[in-house]
Tab-separated table of C-alpha atoms in Angstrom:
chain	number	residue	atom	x	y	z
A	1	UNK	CA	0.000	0.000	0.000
A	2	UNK	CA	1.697	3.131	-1.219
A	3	UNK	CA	-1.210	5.648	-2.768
A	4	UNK	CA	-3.373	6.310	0.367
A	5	UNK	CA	-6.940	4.987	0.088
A	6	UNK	CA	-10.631	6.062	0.397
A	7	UNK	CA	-12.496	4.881	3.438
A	8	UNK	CA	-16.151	4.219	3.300
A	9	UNK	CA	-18.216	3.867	6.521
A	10	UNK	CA	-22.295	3.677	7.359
A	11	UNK	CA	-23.913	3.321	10.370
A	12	UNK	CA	-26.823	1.057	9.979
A	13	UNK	CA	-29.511	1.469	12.532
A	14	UNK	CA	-33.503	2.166	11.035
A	15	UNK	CA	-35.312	2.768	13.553
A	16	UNK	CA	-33.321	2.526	16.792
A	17	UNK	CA	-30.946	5.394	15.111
A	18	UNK	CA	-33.511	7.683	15.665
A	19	UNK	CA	-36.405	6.710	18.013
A	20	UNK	CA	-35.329	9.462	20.420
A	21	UNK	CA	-35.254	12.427	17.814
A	22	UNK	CA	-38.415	12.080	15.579
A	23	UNK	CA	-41.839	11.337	17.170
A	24	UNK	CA	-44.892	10.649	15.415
A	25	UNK	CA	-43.371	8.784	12.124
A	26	UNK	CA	-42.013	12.096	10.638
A	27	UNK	CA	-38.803	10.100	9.762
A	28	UNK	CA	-40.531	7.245	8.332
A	29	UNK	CA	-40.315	7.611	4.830
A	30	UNK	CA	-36.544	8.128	4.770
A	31	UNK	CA	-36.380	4.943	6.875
A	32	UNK	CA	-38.413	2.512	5.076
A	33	UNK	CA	-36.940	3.846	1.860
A	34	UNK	CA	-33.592	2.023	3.368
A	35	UNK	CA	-35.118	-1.122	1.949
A	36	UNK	CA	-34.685	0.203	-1.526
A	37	UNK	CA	-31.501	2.106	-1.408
A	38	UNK	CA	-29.860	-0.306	0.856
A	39	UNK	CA	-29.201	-3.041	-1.918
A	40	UNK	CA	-28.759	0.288	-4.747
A	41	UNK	CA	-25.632	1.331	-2.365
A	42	UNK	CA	-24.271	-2.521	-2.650
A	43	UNK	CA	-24.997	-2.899	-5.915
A	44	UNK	CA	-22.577	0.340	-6.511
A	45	UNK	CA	-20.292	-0.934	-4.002
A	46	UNK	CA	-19.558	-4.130	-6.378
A	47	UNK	CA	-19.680	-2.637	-9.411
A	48	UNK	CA	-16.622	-0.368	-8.641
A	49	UNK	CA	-15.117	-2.597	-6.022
A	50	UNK	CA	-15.832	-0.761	-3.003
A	51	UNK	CA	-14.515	-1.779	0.149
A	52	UNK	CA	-16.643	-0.381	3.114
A	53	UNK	CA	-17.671	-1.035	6.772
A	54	UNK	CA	-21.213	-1.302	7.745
A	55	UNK	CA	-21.381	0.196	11.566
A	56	UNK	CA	-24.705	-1.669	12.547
A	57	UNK	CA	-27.065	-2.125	15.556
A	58	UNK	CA	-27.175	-5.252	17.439
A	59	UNK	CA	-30.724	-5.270	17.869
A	60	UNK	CA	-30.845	-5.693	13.754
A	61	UNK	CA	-29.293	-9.134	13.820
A	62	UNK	CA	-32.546	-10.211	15.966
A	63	UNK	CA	-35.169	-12.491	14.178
A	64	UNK	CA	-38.043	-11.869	16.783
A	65	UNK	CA	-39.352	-9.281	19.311
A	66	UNK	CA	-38.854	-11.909	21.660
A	67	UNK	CA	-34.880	-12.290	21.144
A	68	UNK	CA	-34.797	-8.246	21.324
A	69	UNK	CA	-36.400	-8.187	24.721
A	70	UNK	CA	-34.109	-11.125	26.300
A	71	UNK	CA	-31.174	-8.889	25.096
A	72	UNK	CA	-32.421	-6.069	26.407
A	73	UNK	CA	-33.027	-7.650	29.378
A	74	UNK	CA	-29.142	-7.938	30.083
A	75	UNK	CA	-28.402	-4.101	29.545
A	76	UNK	CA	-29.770	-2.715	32.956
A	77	UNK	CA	-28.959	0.808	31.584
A	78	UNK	CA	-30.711	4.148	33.281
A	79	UNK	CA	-29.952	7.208	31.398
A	80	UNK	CA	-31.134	10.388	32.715
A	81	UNK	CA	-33.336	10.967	29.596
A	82	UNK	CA	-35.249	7.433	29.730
A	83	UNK	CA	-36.139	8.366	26.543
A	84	UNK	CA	-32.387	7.429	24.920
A	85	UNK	CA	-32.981	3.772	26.212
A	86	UNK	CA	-33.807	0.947	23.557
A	87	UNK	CA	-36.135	-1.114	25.815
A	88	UNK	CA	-38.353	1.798	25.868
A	89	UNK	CA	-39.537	0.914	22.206
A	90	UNK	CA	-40.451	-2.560	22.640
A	91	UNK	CA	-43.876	-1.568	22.793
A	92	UNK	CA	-43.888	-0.234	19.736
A	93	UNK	CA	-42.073	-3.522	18.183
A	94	UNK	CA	-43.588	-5.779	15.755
A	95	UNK	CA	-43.382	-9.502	16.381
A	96	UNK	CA	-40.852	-10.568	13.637
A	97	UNK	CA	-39.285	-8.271	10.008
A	98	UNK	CA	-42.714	-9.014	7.882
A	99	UNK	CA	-44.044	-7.560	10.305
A	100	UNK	CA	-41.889	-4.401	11.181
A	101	UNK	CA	-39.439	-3.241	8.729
A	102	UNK	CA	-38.463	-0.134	10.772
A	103	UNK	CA	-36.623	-2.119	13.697
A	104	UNK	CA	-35.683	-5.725	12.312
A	105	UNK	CA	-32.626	-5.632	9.650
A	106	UNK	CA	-31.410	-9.421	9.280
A	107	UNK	CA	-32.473	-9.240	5.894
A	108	UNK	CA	-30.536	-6.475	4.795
A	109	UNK	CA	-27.394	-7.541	6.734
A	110	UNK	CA	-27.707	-10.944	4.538
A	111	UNK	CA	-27.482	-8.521	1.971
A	112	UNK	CA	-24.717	-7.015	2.768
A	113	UNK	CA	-22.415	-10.104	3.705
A	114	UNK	CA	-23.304	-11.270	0.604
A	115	UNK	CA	-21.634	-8.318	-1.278
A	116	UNK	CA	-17.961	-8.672	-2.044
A	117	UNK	CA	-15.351	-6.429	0.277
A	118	UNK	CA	-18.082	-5.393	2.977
A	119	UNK	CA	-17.261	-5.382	6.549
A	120	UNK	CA	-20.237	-5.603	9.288
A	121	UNK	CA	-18.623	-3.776	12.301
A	122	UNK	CA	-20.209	-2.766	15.240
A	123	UNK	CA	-22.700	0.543	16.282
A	124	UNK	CA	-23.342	-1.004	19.454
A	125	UNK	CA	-25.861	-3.454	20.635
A	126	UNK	CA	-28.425	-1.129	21.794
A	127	UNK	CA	-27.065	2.078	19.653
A	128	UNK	CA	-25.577	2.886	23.251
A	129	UNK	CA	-24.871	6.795	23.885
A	130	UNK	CA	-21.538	6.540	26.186
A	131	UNK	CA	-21.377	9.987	26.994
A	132	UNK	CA	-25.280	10.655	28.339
A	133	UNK	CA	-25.365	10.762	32.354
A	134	UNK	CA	-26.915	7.615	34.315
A	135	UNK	CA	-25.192	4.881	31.816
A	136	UNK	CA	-22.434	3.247	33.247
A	137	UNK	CA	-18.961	1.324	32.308
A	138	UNK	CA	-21.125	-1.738	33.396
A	139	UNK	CA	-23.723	-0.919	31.626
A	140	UNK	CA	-21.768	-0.401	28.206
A	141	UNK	CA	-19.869	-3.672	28.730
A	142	UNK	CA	-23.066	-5.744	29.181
A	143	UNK	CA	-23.913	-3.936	25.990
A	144	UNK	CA	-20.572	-5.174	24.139
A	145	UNK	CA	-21.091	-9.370	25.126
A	146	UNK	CA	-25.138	-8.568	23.658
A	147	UNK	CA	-23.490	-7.709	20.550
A	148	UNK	CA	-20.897	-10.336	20.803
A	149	UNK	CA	-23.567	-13.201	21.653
A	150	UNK	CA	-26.721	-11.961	18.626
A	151	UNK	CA	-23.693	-12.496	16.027
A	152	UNK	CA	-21.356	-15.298	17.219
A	153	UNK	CA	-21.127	-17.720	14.808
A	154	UNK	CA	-22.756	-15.828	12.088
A	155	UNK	CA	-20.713	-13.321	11.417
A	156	UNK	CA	-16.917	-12.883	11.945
A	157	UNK	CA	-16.190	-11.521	15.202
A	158	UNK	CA	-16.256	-7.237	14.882
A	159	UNK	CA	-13.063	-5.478	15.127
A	160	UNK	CA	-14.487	-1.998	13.932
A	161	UNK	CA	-16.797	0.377	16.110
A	162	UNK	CA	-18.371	3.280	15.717
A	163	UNK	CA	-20.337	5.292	18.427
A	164	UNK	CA	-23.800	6.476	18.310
A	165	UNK	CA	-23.919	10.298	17.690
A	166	UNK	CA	-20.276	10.295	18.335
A	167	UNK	CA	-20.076	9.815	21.990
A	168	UNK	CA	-16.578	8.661	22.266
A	169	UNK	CA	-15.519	7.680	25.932
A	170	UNK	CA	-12.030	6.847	25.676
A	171	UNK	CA	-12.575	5.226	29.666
A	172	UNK	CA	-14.561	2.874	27.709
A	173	UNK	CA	-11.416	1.880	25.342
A	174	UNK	CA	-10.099	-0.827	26.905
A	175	UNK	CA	-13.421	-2.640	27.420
A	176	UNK	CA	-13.135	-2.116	23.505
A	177	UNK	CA	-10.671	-3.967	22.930
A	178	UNK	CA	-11.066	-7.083	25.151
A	179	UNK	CA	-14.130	-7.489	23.328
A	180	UNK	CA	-11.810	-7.684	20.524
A	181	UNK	CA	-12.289	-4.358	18.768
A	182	UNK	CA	-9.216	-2.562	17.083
A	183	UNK	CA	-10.277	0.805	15.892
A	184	UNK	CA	-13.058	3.323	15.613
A	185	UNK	CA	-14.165	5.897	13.623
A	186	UNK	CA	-13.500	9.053	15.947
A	187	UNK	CA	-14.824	12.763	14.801
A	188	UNK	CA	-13.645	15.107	12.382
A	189	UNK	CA	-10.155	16.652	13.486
A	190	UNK	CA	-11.784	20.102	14.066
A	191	UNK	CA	-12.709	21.784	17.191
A	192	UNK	CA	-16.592	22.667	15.099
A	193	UNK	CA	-16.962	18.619	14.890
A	194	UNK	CA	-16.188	18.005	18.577
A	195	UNK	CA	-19.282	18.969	20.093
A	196	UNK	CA	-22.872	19.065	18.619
A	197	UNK	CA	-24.532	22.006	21.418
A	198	UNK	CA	-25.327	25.333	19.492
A	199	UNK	CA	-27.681	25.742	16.575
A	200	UNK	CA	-24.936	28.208	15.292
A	201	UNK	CA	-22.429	25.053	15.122
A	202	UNK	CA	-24.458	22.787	13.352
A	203	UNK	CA	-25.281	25.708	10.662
A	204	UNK	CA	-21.239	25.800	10.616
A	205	UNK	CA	-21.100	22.025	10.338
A	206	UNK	CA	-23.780	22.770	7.096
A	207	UNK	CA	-21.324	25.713	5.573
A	208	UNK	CA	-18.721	22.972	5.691
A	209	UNK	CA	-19.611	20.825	3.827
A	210	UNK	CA	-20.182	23.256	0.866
A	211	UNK	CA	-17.231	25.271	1.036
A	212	UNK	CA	-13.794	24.953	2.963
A	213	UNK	CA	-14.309	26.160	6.315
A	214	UNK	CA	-12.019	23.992	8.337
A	215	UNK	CA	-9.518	21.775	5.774
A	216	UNK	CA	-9.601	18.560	3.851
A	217	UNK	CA	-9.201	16.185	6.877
A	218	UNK	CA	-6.514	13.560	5.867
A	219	UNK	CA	-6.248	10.551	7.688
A	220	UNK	CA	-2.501	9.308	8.186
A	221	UNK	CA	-0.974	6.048	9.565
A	222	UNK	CA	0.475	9.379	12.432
A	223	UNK	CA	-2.684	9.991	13.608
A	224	UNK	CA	-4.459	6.828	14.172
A	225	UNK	CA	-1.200	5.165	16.083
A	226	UNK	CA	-2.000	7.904	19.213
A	227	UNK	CA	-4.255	6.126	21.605
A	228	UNK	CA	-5.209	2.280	22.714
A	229	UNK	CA	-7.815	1.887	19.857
A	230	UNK	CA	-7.337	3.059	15.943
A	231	UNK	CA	-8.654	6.333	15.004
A	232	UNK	CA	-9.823	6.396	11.696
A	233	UNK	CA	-11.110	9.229	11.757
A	234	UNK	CA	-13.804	10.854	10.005
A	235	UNK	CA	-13.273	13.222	6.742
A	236	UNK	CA	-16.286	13.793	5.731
A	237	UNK	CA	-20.404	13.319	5.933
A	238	UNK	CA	-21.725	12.864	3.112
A	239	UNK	CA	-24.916	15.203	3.120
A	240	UNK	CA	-27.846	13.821	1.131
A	241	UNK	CA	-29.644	15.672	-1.275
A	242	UNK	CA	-31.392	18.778	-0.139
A	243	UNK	CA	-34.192	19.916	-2.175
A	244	UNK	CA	-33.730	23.403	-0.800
A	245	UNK	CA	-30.176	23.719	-1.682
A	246	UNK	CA	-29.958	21.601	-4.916
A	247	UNK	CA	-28.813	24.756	-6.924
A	248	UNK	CA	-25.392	23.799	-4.258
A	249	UNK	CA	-25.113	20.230	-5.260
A	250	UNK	CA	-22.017	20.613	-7.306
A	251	UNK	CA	-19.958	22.405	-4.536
A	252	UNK	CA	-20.958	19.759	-1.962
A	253	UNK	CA	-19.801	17.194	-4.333
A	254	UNK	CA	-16.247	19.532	-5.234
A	255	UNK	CA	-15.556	19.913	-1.835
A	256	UNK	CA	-15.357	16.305	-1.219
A	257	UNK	CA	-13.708	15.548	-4.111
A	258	UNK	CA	-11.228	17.801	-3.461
A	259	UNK	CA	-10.445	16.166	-0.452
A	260	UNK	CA	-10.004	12.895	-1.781
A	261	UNK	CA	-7.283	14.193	-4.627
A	262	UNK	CA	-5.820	15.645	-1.780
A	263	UNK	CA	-5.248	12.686	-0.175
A	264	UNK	CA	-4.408	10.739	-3.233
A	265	UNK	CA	-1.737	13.472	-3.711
A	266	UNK	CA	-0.274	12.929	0.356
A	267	UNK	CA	-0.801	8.980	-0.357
A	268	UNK	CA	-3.090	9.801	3.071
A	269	UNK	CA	-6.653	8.345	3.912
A	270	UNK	CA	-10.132	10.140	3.513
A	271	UNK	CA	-12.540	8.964	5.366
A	272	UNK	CA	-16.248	9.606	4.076
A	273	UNK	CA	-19.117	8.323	6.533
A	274	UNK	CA	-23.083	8.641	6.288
A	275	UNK	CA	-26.597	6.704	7.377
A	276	UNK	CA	-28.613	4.344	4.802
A	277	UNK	CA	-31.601	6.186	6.194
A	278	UNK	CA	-29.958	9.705	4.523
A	279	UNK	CA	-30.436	8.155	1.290
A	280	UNK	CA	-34.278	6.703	2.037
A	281	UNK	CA	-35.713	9.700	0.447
A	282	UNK	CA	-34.572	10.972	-2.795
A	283	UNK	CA	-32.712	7.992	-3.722
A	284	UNK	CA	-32.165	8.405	-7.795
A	285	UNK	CA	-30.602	11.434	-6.568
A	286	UNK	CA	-28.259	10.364	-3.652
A	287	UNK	CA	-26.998	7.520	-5.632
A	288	UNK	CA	-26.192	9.656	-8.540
A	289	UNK	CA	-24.269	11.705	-6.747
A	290	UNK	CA	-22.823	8.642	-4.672
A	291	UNK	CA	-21.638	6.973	-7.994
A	292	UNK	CA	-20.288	10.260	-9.261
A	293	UNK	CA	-18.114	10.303	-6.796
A	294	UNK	CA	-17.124	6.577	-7.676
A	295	UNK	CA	-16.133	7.504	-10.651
A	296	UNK	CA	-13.359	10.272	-9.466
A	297	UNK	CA	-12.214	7.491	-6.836
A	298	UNK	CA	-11.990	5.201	-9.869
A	299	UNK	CA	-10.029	8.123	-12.063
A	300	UNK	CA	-7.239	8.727	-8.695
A	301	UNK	CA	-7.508	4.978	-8.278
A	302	UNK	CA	-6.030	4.524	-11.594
A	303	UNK	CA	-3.507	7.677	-11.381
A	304	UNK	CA	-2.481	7.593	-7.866
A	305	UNK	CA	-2.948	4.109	-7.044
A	306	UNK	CA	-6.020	5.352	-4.411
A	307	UNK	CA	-7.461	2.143	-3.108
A	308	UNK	CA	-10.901	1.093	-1.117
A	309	UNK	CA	-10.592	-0.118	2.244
A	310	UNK	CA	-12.873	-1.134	4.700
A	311	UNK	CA	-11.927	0.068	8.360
A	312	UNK	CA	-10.540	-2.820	9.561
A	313	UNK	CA	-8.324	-3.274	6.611
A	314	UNK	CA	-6.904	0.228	7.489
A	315	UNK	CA	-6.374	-1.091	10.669
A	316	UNK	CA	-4.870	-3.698	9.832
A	317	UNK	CA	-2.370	-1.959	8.041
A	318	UNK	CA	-1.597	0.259	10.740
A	319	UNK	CA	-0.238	-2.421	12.972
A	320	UNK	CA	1.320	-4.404	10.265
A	321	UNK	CA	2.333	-2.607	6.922
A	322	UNK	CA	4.575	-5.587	5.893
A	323	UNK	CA	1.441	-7.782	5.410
A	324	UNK	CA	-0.683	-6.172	3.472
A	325	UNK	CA	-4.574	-6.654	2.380
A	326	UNK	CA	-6.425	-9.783	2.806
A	327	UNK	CA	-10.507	-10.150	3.105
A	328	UNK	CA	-11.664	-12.141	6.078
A	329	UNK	CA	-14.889	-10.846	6.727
């Protein structure tokens, strides 16, 4: 590996992703449109040999409300805000996926380990907030062996994490690992993506992802070799279309690409993350602009030798150059 690489990451969560922030089914649509851009994404994936981690819930890999609830059982968390805690939405849980397509998955994670080059890493069991007051160390451990248990011997065993909304308690690190994890994807490197209080930040956040507020965000072998777990950190969020600012389309989709040459040029990482649920509504139009920026990776794959990794496989090349790239997912 000498020409840096692009990084591809999703967190995968329907329903549980978002059960505490819209009420009433006013995210609905994008989330059962999942089901049809889910398989689109893949599809693009293997046509231009994407490598990419899927970040998903525990409570996905369940086949019945039943198996949810036993889980749940076995995560005694308390948060403050009740209202953060999975078991809460039980009663709002269908018996089995025919039945509920906004909080069973195990279809579309057969999906997905059935595409070529895709890693299923881990968002949590429970989409766990580390960082919200009442949850404990205990707490998030007994979270960890759920999400070890639902997916031994189905899947390979996770060594990529990420962390709902980006609540990253390093105390929690080493319980990270002796699950078995290796890395993470931690924030942008910018002190605007290291907190998410303001309304004035988050329009900030917005501005920066249309024009150059803050840098290009390269990833380096440097930076991720600086705590107990691998930071791969995130570059980029890739912003779905917004009918209200389609006539800025093209400068979202320059600023990331701009990024990527960069990092083509510095044989450096960039690290592009979003939901499946961002691309529920919309989706001709998010995977247009998805494969368009396929095609650069596949024009600096070709003159910068740019590859596609998954996290892991980053990872792995972080603590051990000399061995290179093999798929074991």
């Amino acid at each position: 590996m000498n020409g840096g690489g692009l990084i591809i990451s999703l967190d995968f969560e329907l329903k549980w992703g978002v059960h505490d922030a819209f009420c009433y089914g006013r995210y609905n649509k994008n989330l059962y449109g999942v089901r049809k851009a889910l398989p689109k994404i893949l599809a693009l994936f293997e046509q231009y040999h994407i490598h990419a981690t899927w970040a998903t819930v525990g409570l996905l890999f369940a086949e019945s409300k039943a198996e949810m609830a036993h889980y749940l059982r076995g995560i005694p968390v308390k948060y403050e805000q009740m209202r953060y805690a999975a078991y809460t939405q039980l009663a709002k849980v269908g018996e089995n996926e025919q039945e509920d397509l906004l909080h069973f998955g195990k279809s579309l994670i057969e999906e997905i380990k059935r595409t070529p080059y895709q890693e299923i890493a881990s968002h949590t069991f429970s989409h766990f907030y580390c960082l919200e007051k009442g949850q404990t160390k205990a707490d998030f451990c007994a979270d960890l062996y759920a999400m070890k248990t639902i997916t031994d011997g189905y899947i390979a065993p996770m060594k990529s994490i990420t962390f709902p909304r980006h609540q990253i308690n390093k105390d929690y690190f080493q319980a990270c690992l002796e699950a078995g994890y290796i890395c993470y994807r931690g924030p942008t490197n910018h002190a605007l993506y290291n907190t998410s209080k303001g309304r004035w930040l988050g329009a900030k956040k917005w501005l920066d992802s249309y024009f150059n507020l803050t840098g290009h965000h390269l990833v380096t072998f440097k930076d991720m070799q600086k705590g107990q777990l691998i930071d791969i950190r995130s570059s980029a969020f890739l912003r779905p279309y917004c009918s209200p600012l389609r006539v800025f389309e093209g400068l979202k989709l320059k600023r990331i690409k701009e990024g990527m040459l960069e990092a083509a040029k510095a044989q450096a990482f960039y690290h592009i993350w979003w939901h499946p649920h961002n691309f529920g509504k919309h989706i001709d139009k998010n995977l247009a602009m998805l494969e368009e920026l396929l095609r650069y990776f596949e024009e600096l794959r070709s003159q910068y030798s740019f590859e596609s990794y998954s996290m892991y496989e980053v990872a792995k090349l972080c603590l051990h150059p000399e061995r290179g790239i093999s798929n074991d997912f």
